[in-house]
XYZ file of C-alpha atoms in Angstrom:
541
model
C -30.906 -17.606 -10.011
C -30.168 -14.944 -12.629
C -29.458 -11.171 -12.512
C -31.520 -9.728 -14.486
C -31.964 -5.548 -15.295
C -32.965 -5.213 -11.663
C -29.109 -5.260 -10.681
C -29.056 -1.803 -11.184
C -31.163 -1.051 -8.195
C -29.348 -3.587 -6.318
C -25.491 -1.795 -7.336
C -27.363 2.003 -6.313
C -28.606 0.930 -2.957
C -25.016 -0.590 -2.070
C -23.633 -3.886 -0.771
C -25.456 -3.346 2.878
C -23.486 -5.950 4.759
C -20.848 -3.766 4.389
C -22.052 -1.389 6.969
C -24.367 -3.825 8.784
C -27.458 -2.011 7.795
C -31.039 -1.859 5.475
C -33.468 -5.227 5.726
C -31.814 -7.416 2.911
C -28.486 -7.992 5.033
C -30.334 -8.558 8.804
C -32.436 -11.475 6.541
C -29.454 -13.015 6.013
C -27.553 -12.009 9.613
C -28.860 -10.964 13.029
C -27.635 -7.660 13.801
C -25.683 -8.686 16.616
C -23.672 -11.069 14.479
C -22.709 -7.589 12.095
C -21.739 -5.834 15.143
C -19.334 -8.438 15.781
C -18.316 -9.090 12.751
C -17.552 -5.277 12.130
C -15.694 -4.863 15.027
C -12.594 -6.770 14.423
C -11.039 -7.775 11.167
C -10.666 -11.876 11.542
C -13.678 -13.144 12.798
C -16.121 -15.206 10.326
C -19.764 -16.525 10.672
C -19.853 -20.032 11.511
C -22.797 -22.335 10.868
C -25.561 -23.713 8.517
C -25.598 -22.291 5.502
C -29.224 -22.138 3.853
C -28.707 -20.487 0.057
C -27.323 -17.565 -1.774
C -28.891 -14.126 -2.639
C -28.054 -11.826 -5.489
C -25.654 -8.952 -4.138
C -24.186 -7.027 -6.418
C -22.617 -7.350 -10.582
C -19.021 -5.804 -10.458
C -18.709 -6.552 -13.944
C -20.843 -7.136 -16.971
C -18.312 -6.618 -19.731
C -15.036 -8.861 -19.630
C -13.865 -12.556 -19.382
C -13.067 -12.536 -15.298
C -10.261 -14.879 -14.758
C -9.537 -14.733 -11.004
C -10.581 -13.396 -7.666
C -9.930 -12.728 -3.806
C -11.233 -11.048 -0.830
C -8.911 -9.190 1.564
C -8.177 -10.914 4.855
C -8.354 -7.632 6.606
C -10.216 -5.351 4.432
C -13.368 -5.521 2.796
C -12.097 -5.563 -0.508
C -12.083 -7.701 -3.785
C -10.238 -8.083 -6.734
C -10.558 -9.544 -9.788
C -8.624 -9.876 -12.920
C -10.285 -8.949 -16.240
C -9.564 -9.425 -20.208
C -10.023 -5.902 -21.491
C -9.587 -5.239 -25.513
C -6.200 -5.443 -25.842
C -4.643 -5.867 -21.893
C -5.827 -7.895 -18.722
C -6.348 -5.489 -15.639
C -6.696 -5.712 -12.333
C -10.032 -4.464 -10.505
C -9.874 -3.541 -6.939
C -13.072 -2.648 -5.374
C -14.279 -1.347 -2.153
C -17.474 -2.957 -0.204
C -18.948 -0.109 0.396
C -22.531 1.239 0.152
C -22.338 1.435 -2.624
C -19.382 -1.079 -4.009
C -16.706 1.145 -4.979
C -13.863 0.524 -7.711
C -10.605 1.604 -6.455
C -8.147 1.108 -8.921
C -8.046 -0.701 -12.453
C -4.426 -0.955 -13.015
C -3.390 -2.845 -16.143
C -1.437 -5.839 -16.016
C -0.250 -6.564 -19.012
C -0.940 -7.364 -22.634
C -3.781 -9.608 -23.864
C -1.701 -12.410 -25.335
C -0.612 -13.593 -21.708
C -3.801 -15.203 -19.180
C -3.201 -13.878 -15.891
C -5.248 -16.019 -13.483
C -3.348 -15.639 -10.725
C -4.498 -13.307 -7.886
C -4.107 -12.759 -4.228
C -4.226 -10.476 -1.446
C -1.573 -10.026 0.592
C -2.367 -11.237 5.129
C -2.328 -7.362 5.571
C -4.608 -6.519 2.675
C -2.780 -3.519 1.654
C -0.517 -5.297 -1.569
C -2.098 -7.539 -4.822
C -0.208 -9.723 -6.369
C -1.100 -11.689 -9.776
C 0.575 -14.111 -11.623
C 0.384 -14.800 -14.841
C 1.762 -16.901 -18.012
C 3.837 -14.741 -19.221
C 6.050 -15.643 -16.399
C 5.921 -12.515 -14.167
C 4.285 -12.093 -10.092
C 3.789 -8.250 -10.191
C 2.539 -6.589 -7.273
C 0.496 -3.687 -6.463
C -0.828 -1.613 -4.041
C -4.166 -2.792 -2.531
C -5.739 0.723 -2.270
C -4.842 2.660 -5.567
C -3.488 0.122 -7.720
C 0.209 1.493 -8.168
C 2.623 -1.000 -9.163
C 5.150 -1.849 -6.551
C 7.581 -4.868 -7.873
C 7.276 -7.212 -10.970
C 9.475 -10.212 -11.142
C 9.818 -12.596 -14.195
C 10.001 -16.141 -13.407
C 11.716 -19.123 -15.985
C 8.232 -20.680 -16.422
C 4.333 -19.470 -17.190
C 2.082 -18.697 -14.078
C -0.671 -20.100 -12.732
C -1.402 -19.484 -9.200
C 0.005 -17.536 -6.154
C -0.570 -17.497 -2.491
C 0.640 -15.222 0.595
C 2.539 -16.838 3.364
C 0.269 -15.671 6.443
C 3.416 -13.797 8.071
C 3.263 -11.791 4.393
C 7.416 -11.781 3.963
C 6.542 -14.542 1.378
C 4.864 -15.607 -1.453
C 4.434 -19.028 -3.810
C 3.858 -18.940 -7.513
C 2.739 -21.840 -8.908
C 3.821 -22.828 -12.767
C 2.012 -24.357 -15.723
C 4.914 -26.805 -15.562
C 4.484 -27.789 -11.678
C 7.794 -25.609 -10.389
C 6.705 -24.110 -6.884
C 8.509 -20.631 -6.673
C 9.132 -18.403 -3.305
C 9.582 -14.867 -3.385
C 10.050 -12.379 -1.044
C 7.759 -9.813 -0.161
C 8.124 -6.914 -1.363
C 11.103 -6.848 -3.499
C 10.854 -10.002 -4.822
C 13.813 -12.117 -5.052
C 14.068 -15.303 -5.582
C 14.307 -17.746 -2.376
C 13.936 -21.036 -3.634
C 12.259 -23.750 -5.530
C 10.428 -27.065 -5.641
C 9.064 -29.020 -8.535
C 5.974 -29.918 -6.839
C 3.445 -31.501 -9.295
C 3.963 -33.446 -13.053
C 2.465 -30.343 -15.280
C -0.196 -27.747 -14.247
C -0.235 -26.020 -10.397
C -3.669 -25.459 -10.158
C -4.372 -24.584 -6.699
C -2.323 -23.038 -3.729
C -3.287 -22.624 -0.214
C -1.841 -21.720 3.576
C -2.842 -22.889 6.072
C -2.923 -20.522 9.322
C 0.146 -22.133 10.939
C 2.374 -21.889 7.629
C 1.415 -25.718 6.118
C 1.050 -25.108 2.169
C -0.976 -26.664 0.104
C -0.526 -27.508 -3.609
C -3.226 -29.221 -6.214
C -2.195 -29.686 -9.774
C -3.297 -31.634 -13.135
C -1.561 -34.889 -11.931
C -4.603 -35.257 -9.312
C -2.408 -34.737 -6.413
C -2.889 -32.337 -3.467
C 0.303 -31.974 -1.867
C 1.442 -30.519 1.436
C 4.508 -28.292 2.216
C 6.672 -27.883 5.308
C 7.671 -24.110 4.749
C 10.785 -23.104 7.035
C 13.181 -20.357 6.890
C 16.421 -21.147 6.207
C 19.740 -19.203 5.970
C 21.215 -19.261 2.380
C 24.693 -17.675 0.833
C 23.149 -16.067 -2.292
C 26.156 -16.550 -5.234
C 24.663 -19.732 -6.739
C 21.502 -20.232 -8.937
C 20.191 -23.349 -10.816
C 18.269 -22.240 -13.937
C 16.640 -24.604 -16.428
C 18.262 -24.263 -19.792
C 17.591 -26.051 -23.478
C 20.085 -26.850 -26.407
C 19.477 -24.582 -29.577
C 21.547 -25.243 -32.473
C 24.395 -25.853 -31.030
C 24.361 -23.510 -27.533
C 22.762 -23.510 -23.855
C 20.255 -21.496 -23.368
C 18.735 -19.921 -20.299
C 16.520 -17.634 -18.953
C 16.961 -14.718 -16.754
C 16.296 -10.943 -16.628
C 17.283 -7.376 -17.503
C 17.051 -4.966 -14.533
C 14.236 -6.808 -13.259
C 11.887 -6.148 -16.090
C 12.767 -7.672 -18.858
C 12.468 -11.995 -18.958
C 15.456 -13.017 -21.859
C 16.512 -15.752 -23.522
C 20.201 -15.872 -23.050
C 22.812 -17.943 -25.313
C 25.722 -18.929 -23.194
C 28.650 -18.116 -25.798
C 32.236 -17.039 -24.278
C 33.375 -16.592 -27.608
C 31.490 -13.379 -27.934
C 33.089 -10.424 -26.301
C 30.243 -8.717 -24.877
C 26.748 -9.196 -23.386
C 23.862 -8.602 -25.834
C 20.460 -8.134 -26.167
C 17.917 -7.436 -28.564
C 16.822 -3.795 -29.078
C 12.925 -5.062 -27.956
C 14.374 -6.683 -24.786
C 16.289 -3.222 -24.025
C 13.829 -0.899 -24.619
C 11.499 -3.352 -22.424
C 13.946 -2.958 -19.601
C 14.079 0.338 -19.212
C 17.093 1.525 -21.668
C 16.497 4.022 -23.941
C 17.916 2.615 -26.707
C 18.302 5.975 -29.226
C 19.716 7.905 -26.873
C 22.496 6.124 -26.259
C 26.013 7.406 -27.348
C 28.698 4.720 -26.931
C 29.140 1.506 -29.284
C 31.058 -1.525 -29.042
C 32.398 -3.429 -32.082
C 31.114 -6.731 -32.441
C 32.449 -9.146 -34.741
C 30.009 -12.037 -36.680
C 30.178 -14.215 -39.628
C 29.691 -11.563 -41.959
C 31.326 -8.911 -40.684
C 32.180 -6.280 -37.169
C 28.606 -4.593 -35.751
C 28.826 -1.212 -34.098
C 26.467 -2.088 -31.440
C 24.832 0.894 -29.218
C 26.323 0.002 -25.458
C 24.202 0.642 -22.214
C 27.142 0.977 -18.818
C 25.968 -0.180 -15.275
C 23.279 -2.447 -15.897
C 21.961 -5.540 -14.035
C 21.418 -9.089 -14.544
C 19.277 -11.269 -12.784
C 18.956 -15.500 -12.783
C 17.088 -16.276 -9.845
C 18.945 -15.633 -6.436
C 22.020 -14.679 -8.231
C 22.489 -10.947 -9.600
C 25.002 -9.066 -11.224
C 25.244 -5.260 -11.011
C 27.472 -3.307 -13.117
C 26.695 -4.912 -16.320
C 27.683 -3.130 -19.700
C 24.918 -4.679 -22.162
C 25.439 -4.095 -25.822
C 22.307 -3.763 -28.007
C 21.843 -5.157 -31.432
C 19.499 -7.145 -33.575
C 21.840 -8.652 -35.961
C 23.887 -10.335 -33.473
C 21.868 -11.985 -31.331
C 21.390 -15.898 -33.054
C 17.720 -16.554 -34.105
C 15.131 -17.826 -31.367
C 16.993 -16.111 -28.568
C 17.014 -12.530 -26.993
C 20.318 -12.318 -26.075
C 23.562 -13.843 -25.434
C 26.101 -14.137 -21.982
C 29.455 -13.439 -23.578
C 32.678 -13.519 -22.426
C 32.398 -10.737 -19.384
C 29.491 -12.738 -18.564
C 31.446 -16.267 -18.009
C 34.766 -14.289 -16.837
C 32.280 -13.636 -13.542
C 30.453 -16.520 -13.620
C 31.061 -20.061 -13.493
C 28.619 -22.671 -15.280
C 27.692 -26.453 -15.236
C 25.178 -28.830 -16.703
C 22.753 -30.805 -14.531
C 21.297 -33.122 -17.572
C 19.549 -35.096 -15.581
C 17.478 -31.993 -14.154
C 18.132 -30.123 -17.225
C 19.344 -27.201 -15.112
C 22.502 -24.956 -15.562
C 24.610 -24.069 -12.118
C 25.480 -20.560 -12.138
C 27.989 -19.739 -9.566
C 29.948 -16.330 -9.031
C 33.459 -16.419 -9.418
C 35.494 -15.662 -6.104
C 36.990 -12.850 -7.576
C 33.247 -11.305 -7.584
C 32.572 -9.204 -4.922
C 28.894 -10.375 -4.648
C 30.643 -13.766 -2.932
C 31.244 -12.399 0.033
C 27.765 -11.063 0.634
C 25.869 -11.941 3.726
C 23.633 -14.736 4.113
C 19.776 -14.035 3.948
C 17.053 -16.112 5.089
C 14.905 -18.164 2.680
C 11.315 -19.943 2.804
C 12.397 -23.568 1.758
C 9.718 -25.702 0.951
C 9.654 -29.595 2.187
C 7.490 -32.508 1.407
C 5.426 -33.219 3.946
C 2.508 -35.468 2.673
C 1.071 -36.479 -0.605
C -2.792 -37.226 -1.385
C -4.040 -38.770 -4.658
C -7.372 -38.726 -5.880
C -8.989 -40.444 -9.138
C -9.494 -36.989 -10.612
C -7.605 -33.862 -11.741
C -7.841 -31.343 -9.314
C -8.462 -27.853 -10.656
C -8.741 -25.278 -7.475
C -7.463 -25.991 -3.558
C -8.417 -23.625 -0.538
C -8.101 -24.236 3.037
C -10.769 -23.572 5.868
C -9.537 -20.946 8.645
C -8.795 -23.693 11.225
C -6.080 -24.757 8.268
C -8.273 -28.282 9.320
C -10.155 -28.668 6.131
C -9.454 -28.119 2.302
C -11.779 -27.147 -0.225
C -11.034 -29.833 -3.739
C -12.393 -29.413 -7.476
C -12.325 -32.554 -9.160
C -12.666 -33.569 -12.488
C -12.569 -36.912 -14.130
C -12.111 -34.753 -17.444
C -8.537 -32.655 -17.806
C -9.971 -28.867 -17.260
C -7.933 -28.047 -20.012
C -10.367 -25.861 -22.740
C -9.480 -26.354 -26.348
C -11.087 -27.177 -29.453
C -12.820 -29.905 -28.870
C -14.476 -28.518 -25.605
C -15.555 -25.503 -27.715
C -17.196 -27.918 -30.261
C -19.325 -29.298 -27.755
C -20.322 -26.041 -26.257
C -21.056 -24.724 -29.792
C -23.493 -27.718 -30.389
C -25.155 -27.309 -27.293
C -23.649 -30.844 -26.312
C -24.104 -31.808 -22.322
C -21.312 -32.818 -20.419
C -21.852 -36.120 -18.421
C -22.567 -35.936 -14.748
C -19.315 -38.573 -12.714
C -18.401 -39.717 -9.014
C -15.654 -37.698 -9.804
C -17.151 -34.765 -11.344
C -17.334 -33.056 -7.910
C -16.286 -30.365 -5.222
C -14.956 -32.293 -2.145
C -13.972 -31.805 1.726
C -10.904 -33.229 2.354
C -9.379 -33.834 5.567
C -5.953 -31.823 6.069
C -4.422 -34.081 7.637
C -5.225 -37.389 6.136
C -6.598 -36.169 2.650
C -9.788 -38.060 3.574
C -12.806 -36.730 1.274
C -14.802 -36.340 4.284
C -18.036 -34.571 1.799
C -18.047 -35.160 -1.882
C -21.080 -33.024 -4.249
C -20.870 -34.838 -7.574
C -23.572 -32.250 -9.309
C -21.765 -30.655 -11.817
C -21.915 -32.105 -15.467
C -18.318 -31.986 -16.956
C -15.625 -30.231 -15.643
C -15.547 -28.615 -12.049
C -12.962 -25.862 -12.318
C -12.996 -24.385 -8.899
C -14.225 -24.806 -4.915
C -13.488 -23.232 -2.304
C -14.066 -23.960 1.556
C -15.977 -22.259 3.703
C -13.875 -20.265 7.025
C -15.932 -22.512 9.248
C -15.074 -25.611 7.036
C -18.445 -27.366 7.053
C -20.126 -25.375 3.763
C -18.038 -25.347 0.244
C -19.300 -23.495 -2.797
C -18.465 -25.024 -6.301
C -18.366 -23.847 -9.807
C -17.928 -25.470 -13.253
C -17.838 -25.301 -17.104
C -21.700 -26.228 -17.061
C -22.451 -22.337 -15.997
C -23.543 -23.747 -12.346
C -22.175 -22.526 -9.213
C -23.793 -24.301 -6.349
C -23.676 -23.983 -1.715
C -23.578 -27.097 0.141
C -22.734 -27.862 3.642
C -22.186 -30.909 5.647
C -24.956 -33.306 6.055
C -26.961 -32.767 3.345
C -26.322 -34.307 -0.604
C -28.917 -31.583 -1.885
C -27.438 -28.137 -2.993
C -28.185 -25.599 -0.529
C -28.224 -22.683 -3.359
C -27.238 -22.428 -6.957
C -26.428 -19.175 -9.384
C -25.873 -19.434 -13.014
C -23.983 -17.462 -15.376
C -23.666 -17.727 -19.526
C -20.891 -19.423 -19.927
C -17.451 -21.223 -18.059
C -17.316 -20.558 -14.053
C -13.653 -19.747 -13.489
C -13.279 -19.183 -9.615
C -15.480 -19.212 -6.727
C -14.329 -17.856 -3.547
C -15.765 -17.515 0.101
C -14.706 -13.413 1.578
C -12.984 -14.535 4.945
C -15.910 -13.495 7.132
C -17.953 -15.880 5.400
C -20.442 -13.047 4.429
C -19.911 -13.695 0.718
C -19.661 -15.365 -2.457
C -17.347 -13.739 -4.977
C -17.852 -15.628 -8.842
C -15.523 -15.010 -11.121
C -16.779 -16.120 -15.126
C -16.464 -15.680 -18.786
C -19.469 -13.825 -20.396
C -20.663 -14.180 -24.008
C -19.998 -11.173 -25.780
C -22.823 -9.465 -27.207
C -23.210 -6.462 -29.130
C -24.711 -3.870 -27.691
C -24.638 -0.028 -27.768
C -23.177 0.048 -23.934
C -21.015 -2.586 -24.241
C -22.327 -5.065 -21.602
C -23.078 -8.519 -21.593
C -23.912 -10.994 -18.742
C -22.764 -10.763 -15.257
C -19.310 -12.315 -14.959
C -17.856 -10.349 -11.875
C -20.443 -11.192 -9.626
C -20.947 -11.229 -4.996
C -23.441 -13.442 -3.906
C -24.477 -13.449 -0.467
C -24.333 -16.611 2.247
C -27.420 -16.788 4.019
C -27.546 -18.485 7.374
C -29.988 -20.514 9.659
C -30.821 -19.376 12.657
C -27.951 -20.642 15.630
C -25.385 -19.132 13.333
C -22.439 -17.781 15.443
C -19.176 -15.610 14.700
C -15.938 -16.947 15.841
C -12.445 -15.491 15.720
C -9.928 -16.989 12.848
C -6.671 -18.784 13.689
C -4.640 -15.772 13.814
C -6.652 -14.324 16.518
């Protein structure tokens, strides 16, 4: 199936199953499934799914990266490569679809692939690799928090009571914030490299896939912690410890721990990112170096922020020249007078701990998400995408016996028109929540599979893959049940939580062309149904 110019009609006359009416949606529903679907927010269509029909392009100009439905609103967003920033598109399902917002994100050089609505549907969050979760508001795309994580983003997920959120890292660290300021509650290094997949399940059971072809499960609890103490991981540059942190929440450094120095610096790129307006300050601080004293420009009554430990109050002196090469800054003496430090070589974490004569030590405790192990499944394959049916029963696998990792080589092969091999393990899979049985496995893709995702029923999955395929299958049946193909890599693939819909997120060629578009790569599909097909009410009903 291909959209071809026709799409315009399609976009003018509207998404229809977003109001229950004109003939194309009751083909695919019975009207008295729409009435019940529209009259509550958490009920899905459960049954035999038959194929996929052409819905609506929401973009036929950028490389989409990732995409979500609202639990509770009929909305979708997507995150999209513009010229020179990614942004995130928020779009109504109206008659007709209707963009909301298209906030920007940030600048090209960083992937953001992360993306998720919050249980409510009224915040976004993405993630990215430039280290950050940012969030924003679901309905007109205002920015409401950003907070920069030690480590480059993959994937996020909502806890389903929304006070919570997981970031997933490139290097497997599992990160929970709280929602909506964002501070850190803890962490977990939960996979060997990539986090490619995070899920909840209804009653609070996370799920985690990742490149070392594990799926892992998480106990998440609250727990009461004493914030004072943070364990950041730090490297040895030529000579000093460095670490990571932040400047008034904005600004990710890289810190030099050196008491010798008498003040806190920071570059002048590092203050201007955090908010300081560099010029227009009027106090300096001497600062002694090898060949010579520095007036540095000082900023008063700043903040610093490693993890779960903050300090207000922080006079931050800004200057280039004395900041050693390959960092951003440097945690000088006022910095250590406050705050103790340790080595952890082993984990290759530093202990930060405030000094009792800090006031911030006798702050209150505050509860925390802490995540637990709770099982571990293995699989033959690398698993690139995880989701989780609405009965939190049944998870939603892409495999691959081939790393989904794209560099040159893959490029080389797409350039030459080369055809990736068909495998066992080539495959989207149903896998047992419990047990990590593969209860269904669809090996039709040829090379990597780099997303699935589960139907709310759990008996239907929908796969996509670097072949340009996205295919429907359901229990009981080997044969695809529907297939849509786009021009080049499938990124994500997602089911909207009624079940209604399809959402296909890919990367499309660009062409030249006097209005700028290219091939559908923001794309709804619709979920057609045989007849018997019911509507039941989700697990938080």
């Amino acid at each position: 199936m291909r959209v071809g110019q026709g799409m315009a009609a399609l976009l003018a006359g509207g998404l229809l199953a977003a109001t229950g009416g004109g003939c194309a949606h009751h083909a695919r529903l019975a009207p008295e499934l729409v009435a019940r679907l529209d009259e509550a927010p958490g009920r899905h269509v459960t049954g035999t799914v038959t194929g996929l029909d052409e819905a609506a392009v929401l973009d036929n100009t950028d490389f989409i990266w990732g995409l979500d439905f609202s639990p509770r609103q009929r909305r979708v967003a997507y995150t999209r490569l513009g010229s020179k920033s990614y942004f995130l598109s928020i779009w109504a399902l109206g008659s007709p679809p209707r963009k909301l917002a298209d906030a920007a994100i940030n600048p090209y050089e960083s992937d953001v692939e992360g993306v998720a609505f919050s249980p409510d549907g009224g915040l976004v969050a993405t993630a990215s690799r430039d280290g950050a979760v940012r969030l924003f508001d679901a309905a007109t795309g205002e920015a409401r928090g950003v907070r920069f994580t030690e480590e480059p983003l993959s994937v996020l997920a909502f806890h389903p009571n929304g006070r919570w959120l997981v970031a997933g890292s490139t290097q497997g660290l599992l990160t929970v914030l709280s929602v909506p300021d964002l501070a850190h509650a803890s962490e977990a290094r939960g996979h060997a490299g990539m986090v490619s997949g995070l899920a909840f399940a209804p009653d609070g059971t996370l799920y985690s896939g990742g490149w070392d072809k594990h799926v892992r499960a998480w106990h998440a609890a609250q727990e009461s912690a004493t914030p004072g103490t943070a364990r950041a991981r730090f490297e040895r540059r030529a000579g000093s410890a460095v670490v990571g942190g932040s400047l008034n929440g904005k600004a990710p450094v890289s810190f030099a721990l050196d008491a010798r120095v008498p003040v806190i610096l920071v570059t002048s790129e590092v203050a201007t990112a955090a908010g300081i307006d560099v010029p227009f300050l009027k106090e300096t601080v001497d600062v002694p170096g090898a060949l010579g004293t520095t007036a540095a420009r000082l900023a008063r009554s700043q903040s610093l922020r490693f993890k779960s430990l903050t300090l207000t109050g922080v006079d931050v002196a800004v200057c280039d020249a004395c900041v050693p090469q390959g960092t951003q800054g440097v945690l000088g003496a006022p910095f250590t007078e406050r705050v103790g430090v340790s080595f952890d070589e082993v984990s290759h974490e530093a202990v930060l701990t405030l000094e009792g004569a800090a006031p911030e030590v006798a702050a209150p405790a505050v509860e925390a998400l802490v995540l637990s192990p709770r099982s571990d499944f293995s699989f033959p394959a690398y698993v690139s995408d995880v989701t989780v049916d609405a009965a939190g029963r049944r998870l939603g696998v892409g495999l691959s016996e081939q790393k989904p990792e794209r560099d040159r080589a893959v490029y080389e092969r797409e350039r030459k028109g080369v055809e990736e091999p068909q495998g066992p393990f080539n495959a989207g899979a149903v896998v047992d929540a419990g047990s990590g049985e593969v209860l269904h496995k669809w090996p039709l893709h040829r090379g990597v599979v780099s997303t699935a995702a589960i139907s709310p029923d759990g008996r239907s999955l929908v796969s996509g893959g670097w072949d340009k395929r996205v295919y429907l299958f359901t229990e009981g049946d080997a044969a695809a049940k529907g297939s849509y193909s786009v021009d080049w890599s499938v990124r994500r693939v997602r089911f909207s939580p009624d079940g209604q819909w399809v959402g296909v997120a890919a990367w499309t060629p660009q062409v030249a062309s006097s209005s700028g578009e290219s091939d559908p790569a923001a794309v709804l599909l619709g979920v057609r149904y045989a007849e018997g097909a019911t509507v039941a009410a989700d697990a938080a009903q």
